[in-house]
PDB file of C-alpha atoms in Angstrom:
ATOM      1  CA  UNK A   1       0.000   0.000   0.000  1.00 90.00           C
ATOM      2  CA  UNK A   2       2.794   2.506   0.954  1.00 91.00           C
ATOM      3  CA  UNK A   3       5.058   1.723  -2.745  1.00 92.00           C
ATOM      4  CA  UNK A   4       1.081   2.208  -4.369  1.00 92.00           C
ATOM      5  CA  UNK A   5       1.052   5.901  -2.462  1.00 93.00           C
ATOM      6  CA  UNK A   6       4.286   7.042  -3.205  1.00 94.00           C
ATOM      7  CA  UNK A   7       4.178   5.699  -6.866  1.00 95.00           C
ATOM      8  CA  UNK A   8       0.838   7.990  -7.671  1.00 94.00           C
ATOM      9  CA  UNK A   9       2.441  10.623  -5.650  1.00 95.00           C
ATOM     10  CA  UNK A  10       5.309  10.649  -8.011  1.00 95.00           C
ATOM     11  CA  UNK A  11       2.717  10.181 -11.229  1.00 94.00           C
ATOM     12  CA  UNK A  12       1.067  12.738  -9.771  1.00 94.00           C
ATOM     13  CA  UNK A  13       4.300  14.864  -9.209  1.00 95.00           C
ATOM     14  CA  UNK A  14       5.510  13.925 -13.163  1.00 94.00           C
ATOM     15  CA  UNK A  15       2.445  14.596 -15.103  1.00 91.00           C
ATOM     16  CA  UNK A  16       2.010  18.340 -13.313  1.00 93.00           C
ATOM     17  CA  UNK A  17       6.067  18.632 -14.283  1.00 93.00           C
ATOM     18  CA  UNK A  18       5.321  17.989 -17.888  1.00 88.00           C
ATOM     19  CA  UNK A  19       1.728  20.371 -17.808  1.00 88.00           C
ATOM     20  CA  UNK A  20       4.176  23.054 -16.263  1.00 88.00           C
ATOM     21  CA  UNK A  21       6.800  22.232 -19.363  1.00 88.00           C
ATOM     22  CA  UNK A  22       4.378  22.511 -21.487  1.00 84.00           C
ATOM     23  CA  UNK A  23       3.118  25.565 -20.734  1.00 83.00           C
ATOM     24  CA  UNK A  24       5.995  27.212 -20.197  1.00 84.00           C
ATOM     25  CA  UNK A  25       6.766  26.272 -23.595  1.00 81.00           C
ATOM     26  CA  UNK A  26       3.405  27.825 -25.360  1.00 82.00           C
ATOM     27  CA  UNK A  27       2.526  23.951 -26.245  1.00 80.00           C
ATOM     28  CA  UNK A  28      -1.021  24.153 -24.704  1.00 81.00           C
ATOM     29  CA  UNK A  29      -1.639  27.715 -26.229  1.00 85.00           C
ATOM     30  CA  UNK A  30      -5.386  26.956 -28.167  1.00 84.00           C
ATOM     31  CA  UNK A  31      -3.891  27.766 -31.690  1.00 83.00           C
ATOM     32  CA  UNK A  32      -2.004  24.541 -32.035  1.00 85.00           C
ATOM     33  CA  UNK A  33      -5.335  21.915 -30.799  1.00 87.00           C
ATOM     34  CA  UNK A  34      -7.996  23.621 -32.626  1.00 87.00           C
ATOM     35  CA  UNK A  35      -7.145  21.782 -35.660  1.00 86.00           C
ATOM     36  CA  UNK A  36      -8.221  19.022 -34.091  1.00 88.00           C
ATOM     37  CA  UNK A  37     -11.963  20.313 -33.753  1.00 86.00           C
ATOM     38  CA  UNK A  38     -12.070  20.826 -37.341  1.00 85.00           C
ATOM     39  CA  UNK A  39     -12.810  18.111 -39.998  1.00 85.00           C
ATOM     40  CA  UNK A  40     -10.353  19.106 -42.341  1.00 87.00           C
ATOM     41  CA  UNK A  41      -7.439  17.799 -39.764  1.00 87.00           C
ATOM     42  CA  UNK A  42      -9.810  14.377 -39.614  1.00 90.00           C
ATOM     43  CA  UNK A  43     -11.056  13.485 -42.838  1.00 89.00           C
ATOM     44  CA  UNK A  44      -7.481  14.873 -44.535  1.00 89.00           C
ATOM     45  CA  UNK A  45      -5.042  13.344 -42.247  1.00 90.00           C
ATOM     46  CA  UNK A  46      -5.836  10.917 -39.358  1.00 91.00           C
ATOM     47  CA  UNK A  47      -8.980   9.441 -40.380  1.00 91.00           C
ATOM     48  CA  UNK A  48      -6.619   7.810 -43.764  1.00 91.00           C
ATOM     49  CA  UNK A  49      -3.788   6.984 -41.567  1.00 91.00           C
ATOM     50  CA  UNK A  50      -5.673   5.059 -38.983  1.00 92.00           C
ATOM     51  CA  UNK A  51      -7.760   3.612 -42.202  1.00 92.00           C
ATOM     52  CA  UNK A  52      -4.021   2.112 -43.742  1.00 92.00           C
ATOM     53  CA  UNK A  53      -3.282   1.215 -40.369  1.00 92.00           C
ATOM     54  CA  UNK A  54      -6.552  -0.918 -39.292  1.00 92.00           C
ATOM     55  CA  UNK A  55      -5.652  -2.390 -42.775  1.00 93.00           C
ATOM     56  CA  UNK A  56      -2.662  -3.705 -42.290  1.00 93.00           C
ATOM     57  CA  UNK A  57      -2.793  -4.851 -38.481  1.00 92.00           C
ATOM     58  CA  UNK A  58      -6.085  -6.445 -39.703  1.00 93.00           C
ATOM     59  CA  UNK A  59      -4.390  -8.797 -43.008  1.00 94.00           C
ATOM     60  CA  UNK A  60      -1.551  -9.106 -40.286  1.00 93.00           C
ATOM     61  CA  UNK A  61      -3.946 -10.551 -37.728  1.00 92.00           C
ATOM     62  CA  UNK A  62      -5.762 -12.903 -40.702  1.00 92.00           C
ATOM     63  CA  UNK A  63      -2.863 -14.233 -41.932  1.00 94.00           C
ATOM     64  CA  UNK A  64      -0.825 -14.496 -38.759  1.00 93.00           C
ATOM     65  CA  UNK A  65      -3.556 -16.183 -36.165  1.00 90.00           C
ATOM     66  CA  UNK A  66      -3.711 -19.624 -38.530  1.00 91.00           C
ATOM     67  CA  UNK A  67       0.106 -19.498 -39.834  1.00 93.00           C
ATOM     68  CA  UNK A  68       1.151 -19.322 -36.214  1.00 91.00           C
ATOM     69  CA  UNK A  69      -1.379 -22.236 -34.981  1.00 89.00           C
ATOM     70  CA  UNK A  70      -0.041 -24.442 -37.930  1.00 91.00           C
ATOM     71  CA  UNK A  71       3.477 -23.931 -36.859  1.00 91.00           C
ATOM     72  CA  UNK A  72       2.803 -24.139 -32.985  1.00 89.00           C
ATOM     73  CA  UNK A  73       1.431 -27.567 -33.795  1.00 88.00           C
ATOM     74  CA  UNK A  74       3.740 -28.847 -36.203  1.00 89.00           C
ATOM     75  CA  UNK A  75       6.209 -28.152 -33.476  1.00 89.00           C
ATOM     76  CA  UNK A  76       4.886 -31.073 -31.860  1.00 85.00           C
ATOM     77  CA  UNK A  77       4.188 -33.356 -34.560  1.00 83.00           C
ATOM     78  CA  UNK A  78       5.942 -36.867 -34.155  1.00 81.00           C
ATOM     79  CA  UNK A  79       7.315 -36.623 -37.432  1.00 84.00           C
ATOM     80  CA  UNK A  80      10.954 -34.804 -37.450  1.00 88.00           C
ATOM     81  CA  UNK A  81      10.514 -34.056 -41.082  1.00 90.00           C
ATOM     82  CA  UNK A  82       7.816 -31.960 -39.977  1.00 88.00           C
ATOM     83  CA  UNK A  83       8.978 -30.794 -36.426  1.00 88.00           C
ATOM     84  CA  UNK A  84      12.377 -29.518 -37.413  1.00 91.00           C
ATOM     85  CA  UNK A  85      11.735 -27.685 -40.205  1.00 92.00           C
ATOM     86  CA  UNK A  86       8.662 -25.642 -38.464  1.00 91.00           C
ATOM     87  CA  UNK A  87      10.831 -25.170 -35.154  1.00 91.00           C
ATOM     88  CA  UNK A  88      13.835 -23.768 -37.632  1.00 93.00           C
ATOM     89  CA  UNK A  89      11.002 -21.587 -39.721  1.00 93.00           C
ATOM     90  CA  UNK A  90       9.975 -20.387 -36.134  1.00 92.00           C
ATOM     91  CA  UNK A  91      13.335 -19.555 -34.501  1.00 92.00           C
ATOM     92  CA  UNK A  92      14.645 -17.653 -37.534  1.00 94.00           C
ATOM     93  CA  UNK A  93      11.907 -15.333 -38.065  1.00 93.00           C
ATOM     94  CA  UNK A  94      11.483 -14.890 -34.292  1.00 90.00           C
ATOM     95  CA  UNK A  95      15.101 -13.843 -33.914  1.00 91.00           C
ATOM     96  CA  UNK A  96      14.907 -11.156 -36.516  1.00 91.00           C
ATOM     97  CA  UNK A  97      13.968  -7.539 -35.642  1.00 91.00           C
ATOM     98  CA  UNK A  98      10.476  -6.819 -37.694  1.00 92.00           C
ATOM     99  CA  UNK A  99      11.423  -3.820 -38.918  1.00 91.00           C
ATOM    100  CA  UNK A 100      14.590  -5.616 -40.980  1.00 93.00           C
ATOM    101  CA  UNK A 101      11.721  -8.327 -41.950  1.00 93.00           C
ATOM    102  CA  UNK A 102       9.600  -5.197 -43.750  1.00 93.00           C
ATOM    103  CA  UNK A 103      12.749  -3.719 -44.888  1.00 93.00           C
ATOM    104  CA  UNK A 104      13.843  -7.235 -46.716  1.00 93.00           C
ATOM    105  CA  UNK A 105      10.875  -7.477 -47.686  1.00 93.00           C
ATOM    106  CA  UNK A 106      10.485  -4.093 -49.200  1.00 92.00           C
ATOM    107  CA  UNK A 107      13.421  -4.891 -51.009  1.00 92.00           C
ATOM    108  CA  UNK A 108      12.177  -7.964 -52.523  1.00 92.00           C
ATOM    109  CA  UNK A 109       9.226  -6.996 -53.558  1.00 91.00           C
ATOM    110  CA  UNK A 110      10.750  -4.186 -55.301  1.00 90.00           C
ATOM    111  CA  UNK A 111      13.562  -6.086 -57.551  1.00 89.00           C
ATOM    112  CA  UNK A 112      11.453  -9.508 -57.799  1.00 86.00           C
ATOM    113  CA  UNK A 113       7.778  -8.474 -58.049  1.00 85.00           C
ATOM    114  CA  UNK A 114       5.598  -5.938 -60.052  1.00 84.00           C
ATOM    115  CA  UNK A 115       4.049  -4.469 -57.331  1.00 87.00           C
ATOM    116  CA  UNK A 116       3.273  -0.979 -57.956  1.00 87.00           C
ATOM    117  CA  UNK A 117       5.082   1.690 -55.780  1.00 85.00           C
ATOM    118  CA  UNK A 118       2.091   2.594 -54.309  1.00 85.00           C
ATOM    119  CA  UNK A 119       0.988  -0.510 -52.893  1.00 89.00           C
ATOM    120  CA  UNK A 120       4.412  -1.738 -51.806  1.00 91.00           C
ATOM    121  CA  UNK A 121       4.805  -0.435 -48.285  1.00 91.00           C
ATOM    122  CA  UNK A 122       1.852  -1.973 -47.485  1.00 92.00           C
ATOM    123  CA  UNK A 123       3.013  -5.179 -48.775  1.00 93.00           C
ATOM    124  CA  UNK A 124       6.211  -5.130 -46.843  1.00 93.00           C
ATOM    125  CA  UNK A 125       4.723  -4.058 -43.870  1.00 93.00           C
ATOM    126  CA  UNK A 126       2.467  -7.543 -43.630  1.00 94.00           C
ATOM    127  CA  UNK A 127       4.698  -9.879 -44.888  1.00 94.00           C
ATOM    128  CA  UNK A 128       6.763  -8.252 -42.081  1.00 94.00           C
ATOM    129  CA  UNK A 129       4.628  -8.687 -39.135  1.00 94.00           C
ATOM    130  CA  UNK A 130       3.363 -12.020 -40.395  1.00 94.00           C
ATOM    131  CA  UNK A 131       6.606 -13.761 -40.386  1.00 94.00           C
ATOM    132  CA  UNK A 132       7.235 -12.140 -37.096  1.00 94.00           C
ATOM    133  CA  UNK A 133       4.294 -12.493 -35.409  1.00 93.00           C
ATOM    134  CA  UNK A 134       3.477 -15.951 -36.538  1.00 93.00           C
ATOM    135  CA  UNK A 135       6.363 -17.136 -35.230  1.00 93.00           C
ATOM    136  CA  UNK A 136       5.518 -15.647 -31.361  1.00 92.00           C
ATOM    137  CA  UNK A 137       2.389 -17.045 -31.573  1.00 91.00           C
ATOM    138  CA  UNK A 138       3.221 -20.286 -32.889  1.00 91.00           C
ATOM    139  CA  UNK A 139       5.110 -20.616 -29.122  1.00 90.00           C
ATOM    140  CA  UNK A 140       2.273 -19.444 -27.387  1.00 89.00           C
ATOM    141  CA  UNK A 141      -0.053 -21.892 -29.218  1.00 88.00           C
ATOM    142  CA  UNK A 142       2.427 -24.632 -28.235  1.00 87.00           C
ATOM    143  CA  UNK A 143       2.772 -23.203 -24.773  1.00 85.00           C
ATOM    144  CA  UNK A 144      -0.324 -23.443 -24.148  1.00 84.00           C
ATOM    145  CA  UNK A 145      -1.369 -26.878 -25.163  1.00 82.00           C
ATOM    146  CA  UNK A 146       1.844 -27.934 -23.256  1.00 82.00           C
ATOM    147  CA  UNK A 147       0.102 -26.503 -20.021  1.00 79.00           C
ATOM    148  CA  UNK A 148      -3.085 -28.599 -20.317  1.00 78.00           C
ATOM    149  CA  UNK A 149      -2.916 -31.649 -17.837  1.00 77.00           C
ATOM    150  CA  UNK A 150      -1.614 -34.802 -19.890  1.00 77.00           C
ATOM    151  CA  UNK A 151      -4.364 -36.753 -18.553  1.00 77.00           C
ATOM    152  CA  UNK A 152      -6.755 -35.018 -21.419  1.00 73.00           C
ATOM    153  CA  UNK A 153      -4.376 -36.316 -23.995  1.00 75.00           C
ATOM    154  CA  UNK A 154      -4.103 -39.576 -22.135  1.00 75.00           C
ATOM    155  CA  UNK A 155      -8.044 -39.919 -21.952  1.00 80.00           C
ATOM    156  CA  UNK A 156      -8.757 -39.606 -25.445  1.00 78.00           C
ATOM    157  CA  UNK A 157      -6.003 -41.887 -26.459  1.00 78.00           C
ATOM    158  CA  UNK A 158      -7.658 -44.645 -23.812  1.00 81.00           C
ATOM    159  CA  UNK A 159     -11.328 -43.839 -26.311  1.00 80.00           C
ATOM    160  CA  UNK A 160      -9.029 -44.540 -29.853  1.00 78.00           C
ATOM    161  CA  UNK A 161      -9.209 -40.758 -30.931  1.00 76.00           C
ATOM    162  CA  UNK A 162      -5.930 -40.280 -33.221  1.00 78.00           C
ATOM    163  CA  UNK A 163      -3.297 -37.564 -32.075  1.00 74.00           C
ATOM    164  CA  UNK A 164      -5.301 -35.371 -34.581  1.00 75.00           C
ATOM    165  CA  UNK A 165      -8.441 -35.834 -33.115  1.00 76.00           C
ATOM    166  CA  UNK A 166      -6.919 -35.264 -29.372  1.00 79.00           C
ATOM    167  CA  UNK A 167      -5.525 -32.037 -30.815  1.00 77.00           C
ATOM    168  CA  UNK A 168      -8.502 -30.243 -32.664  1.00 72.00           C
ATOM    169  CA  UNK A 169     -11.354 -32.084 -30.355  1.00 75.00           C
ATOM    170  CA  UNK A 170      -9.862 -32.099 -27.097  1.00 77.00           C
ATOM    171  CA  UNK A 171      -7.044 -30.018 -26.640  1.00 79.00           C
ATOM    172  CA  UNK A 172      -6.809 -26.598 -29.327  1.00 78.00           C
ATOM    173  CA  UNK A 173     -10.302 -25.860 -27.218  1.00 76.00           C
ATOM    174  CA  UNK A 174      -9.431 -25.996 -24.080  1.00 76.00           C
ATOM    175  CA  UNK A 175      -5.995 -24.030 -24.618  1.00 78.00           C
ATOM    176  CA  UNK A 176      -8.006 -21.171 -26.523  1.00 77.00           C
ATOM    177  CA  UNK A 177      -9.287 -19.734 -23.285  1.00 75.00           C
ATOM    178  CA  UNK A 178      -5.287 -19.792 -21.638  1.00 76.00           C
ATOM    179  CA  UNK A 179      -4.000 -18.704 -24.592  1.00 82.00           C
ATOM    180  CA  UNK A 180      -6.163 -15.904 -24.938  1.00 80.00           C
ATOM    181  CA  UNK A 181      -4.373 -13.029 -22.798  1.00 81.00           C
ATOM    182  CA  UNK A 182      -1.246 -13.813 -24.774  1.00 83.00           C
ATOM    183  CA  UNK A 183      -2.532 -13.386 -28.565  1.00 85.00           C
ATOM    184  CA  UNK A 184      -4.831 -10.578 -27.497  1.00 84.00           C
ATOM    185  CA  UNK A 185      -1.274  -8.643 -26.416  1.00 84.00           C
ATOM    186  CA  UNK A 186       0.446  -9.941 -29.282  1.00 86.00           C
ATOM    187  CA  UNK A 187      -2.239  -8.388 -31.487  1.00 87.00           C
ATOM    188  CA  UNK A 188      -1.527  -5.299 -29.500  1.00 88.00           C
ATOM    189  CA  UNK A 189       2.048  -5.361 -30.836  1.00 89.00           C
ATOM    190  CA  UNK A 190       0.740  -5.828 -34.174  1.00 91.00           C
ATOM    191  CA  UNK A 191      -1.551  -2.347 -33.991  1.00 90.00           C
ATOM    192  CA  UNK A 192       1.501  -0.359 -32.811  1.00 90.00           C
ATOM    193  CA  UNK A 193       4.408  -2.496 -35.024  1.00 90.00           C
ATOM    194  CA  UNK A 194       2.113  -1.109 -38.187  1.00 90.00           C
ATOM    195  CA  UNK A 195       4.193   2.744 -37.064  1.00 89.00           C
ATOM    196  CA  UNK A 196       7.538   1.110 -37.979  1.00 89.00           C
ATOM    197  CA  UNK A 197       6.069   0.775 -41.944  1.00 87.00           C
ATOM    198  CA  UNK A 198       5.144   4.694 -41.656  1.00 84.00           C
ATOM    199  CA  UNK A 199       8.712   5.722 -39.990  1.00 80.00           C
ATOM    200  CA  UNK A 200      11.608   3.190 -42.582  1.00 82.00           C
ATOM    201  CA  UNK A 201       8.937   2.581 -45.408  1.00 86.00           C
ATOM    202  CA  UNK A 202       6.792   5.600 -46.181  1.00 83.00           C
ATOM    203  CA  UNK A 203       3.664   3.526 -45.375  1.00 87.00           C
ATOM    204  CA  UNK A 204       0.771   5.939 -45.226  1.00 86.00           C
ATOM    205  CA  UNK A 205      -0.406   4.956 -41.967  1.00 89.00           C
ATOM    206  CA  UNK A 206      -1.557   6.912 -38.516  1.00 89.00           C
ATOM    207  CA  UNK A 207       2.043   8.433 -37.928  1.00 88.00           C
ATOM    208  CA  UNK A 208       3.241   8.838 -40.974  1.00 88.00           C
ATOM    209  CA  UNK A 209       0.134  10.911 -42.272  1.00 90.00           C
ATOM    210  CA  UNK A 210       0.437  12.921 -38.348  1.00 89.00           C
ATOM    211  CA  UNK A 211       4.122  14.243 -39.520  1.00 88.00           C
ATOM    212  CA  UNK A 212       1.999  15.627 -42.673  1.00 88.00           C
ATOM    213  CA  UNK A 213      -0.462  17.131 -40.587  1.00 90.00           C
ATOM    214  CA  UNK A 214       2.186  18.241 -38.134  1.00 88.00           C
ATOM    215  CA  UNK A 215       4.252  20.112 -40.933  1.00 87.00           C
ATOM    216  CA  UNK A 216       0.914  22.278 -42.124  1.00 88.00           C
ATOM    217  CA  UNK A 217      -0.164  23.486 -38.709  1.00 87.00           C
ATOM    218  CA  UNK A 218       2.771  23.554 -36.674  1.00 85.00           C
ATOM    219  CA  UNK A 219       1.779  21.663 -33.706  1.00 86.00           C
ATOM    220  CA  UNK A 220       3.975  18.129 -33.718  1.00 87.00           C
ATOM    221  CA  UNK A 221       3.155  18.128 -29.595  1.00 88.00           C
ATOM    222  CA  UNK A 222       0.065  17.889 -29.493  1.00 89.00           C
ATOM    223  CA  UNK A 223      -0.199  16.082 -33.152  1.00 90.00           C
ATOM    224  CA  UNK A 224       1.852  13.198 -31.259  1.00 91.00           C
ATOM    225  CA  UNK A 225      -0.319  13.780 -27.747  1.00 90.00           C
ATOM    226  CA  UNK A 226      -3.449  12.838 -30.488  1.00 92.00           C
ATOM    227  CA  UNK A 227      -2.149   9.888 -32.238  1.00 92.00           C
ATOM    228  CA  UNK A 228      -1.109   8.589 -29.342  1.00 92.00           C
ATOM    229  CA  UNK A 229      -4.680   8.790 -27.475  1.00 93.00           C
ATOM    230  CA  UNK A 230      -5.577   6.944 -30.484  1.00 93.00           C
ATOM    231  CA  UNK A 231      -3.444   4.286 -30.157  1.00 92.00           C
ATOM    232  CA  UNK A 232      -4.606   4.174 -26.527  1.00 92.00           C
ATOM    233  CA  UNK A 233      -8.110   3.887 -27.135  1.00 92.00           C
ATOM    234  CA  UNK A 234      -7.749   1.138 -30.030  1.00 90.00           C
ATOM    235  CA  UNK A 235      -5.653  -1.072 -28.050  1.00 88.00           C
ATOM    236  CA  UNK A 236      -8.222  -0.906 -24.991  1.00 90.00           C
ATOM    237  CA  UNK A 237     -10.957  -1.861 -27.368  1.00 89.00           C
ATOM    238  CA  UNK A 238      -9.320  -4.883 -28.407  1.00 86.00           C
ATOM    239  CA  UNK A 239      -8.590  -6.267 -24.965  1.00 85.00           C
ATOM    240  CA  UNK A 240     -11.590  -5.029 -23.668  1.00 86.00           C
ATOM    241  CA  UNK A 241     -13.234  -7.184 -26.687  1.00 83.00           C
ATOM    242  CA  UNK A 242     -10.286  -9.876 -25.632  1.00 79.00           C
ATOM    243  CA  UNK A 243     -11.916 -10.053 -21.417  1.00 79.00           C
ATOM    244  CA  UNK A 244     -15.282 -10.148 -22.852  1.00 82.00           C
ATOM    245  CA  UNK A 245     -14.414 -13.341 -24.933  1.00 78.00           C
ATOM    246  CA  UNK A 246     -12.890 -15.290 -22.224  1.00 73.00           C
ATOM    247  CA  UNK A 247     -14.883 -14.677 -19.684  1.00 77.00           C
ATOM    248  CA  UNK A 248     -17.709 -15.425 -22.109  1.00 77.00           C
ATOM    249  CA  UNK A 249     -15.862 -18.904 -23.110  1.00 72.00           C
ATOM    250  CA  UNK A 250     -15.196 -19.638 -18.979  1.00 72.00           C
ATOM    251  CA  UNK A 251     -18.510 -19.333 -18.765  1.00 75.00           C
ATOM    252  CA  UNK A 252     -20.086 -21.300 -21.242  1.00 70.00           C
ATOM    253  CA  UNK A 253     -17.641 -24.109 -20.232  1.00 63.00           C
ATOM    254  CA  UNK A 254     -18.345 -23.948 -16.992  1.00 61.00           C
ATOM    255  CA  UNK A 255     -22.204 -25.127 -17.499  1.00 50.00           C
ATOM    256  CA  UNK A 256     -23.781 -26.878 -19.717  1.00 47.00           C
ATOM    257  CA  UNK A 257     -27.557 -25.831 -19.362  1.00 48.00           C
ATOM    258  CA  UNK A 258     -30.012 -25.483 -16.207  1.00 49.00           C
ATOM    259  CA  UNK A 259     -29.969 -27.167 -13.339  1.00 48.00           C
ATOM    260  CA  UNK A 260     -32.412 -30.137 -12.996  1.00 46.00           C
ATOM    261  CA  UNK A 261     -34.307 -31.369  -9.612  1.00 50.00           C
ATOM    262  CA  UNK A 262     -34.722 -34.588  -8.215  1.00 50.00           C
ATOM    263  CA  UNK A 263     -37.610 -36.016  -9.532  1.00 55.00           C
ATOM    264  CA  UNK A 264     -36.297 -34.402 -13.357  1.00 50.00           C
ATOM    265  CA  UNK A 265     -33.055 -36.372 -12.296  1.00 45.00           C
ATOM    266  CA  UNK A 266     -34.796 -39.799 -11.764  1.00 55.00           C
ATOM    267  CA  UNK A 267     -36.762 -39.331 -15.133  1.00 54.00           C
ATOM    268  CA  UNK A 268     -33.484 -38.556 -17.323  1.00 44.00           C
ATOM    269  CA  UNK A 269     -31.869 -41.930 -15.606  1.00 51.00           C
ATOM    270  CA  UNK A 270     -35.148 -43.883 -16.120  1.00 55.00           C
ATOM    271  CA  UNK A 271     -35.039 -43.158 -19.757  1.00 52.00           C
ATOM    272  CA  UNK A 272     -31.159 -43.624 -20.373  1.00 49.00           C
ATOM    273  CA  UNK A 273     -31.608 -47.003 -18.372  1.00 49.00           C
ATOM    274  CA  UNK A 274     -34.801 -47.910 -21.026  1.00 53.00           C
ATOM    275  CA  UNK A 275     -32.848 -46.682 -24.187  1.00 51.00           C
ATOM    276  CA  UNK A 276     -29.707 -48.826 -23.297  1.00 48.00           C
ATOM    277  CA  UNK A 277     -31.490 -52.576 -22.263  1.00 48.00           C
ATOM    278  CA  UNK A 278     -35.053 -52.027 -24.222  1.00 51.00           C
ATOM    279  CA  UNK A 279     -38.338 -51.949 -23.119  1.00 46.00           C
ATOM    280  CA  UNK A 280     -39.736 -55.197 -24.412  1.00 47.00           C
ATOM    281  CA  UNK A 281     -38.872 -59.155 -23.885  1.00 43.00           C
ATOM    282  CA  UNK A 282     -35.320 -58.540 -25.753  1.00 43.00           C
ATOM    283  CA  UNK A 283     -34.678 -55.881 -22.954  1.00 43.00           C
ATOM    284  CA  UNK A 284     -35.577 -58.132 -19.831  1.00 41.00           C
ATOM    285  CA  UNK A 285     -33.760 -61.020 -20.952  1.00 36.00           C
TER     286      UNK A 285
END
């Protein structure tokens, strides 16, 4: 409780520093935010930029989510022509910065494709975070089927299910709901990894098009105070979406309909008991 006290004391302490900084420095004079009541600054600048960027985070998320669940479980295939070549795929694109995967691929696409000029940073900037980001979560898909009990594995081998069945039956359902927390913040990265296309690339998205904007009225401050509240509020969507959706699949795993009395009890068994021996003179023999 004390080290909570003092830290908002010092947040407290920092954020009235930078106000006073601020100020002092004629960056919260009204000239350089009312832009940002006008359209023009919207429908011109931001609104396009965070269009390009919910673009490419989406086709990053699309492509990503099933690449990386592919490789997570080929990691754990009992084949080692398939298990070594996804863990290699894996640990090379995970060790590589993604802003030298959009840059490589930038540069492909340019001498090897024709892609026009236009359309390649956005190109680059998903092949990018797809080979990136499919690689992260192909370890927290395998992560998290590693964490489930082995006696679910061991149970549906004991009923004949084939590894295949155990794995998209049994197990890739019940390691959703832990694996949730981790792809919902790996999705995160995703939304603010689409910048790095706007900063090496020229991609047009929600930064790049706020230096533009920046440049015309003179206010890069509070142009980066903006974007930034943007960023804020579209990441809090998503994992407020992400809580909803787990709690929601908690929930429907936790029941499976309404609760029956006694007597309702007795009547389900009767019939179960009736459908399993017959009713007739095959049934009592």
């Amino acid at each position: 409780m004390l080290f909570s006290v003092l830290f908002f004391v010092l947040l407290a302490l920092l954020l009235w520093w930078v106000w006073q900084t601020m100020d002092d420095k004629g960056q919260l004079k009204w000239s350089l935010w009312e832009p940002f009541t006008t359209s023009e600054a919207w429908t011109t600048y931001l609104l396009p930029g965070l269009a390009d960027t919910l673009k490419a985070a989406a086709l990053s998320m699309v492509i990503a989510l099933p690449l990386g669940a592919i490789l997570g479980i080929a990691r754990m295939s009992d084949h080692r022509w398939v298990r070594i070549p996804a863990g290699a795929v894996v640990e090379f694109f995970r060790a590589i910065p993604v802003l030298l995967l959009m840059l490589f691929a930038n540069e492909f696409y340019v001498r090897s494709t024709g892609i026009p000029s236009d359309e390649r940073p956005l190109y680059a900037v998903v092949t990018g975070l797809v080979l990136y980001n499919a690689s992260v979560l192909a370890e927290i898909v395998r992560a998290g089927i590693l964490s489930l009990p082995k006696g679910q594995s061991e149970a549906a081998m004991a009923i004949g299910l084939r590894k295949s069945q155990t794995m998209s039956s049994i197990l890739l359902p019940q390691a959703v709901t832990a694996m949730l927390p981790a792809i919902v913040s790996q999705l995160v990265v995703i939304v603010k990894d689409t910048a790095l296309g706007g900063v090496m690339l020229g991609f047009t998205e929600l930064l790049n098009t706020r230096s533009t904007l920046a440049a015309n009225y003179a206010n890069v401050i509070p142009s980066f105070i903006v974007v930034a509240v943007i960023f804020i509020v579209l990441n809090f969507i998503l994992t407020s979406f992400a809580s909803w959706l787990e709690g929601r699949l908690r929930r429907s795993k936790r029941s499976t309909g309404a609760v029956l009395g006694a007597d309702k009890v007795d009547d389900v068994n009767a019939a179960e008991v009736g459908d399993t021996y017959g009713t007739g003179a095959e049934g009592r023999i």
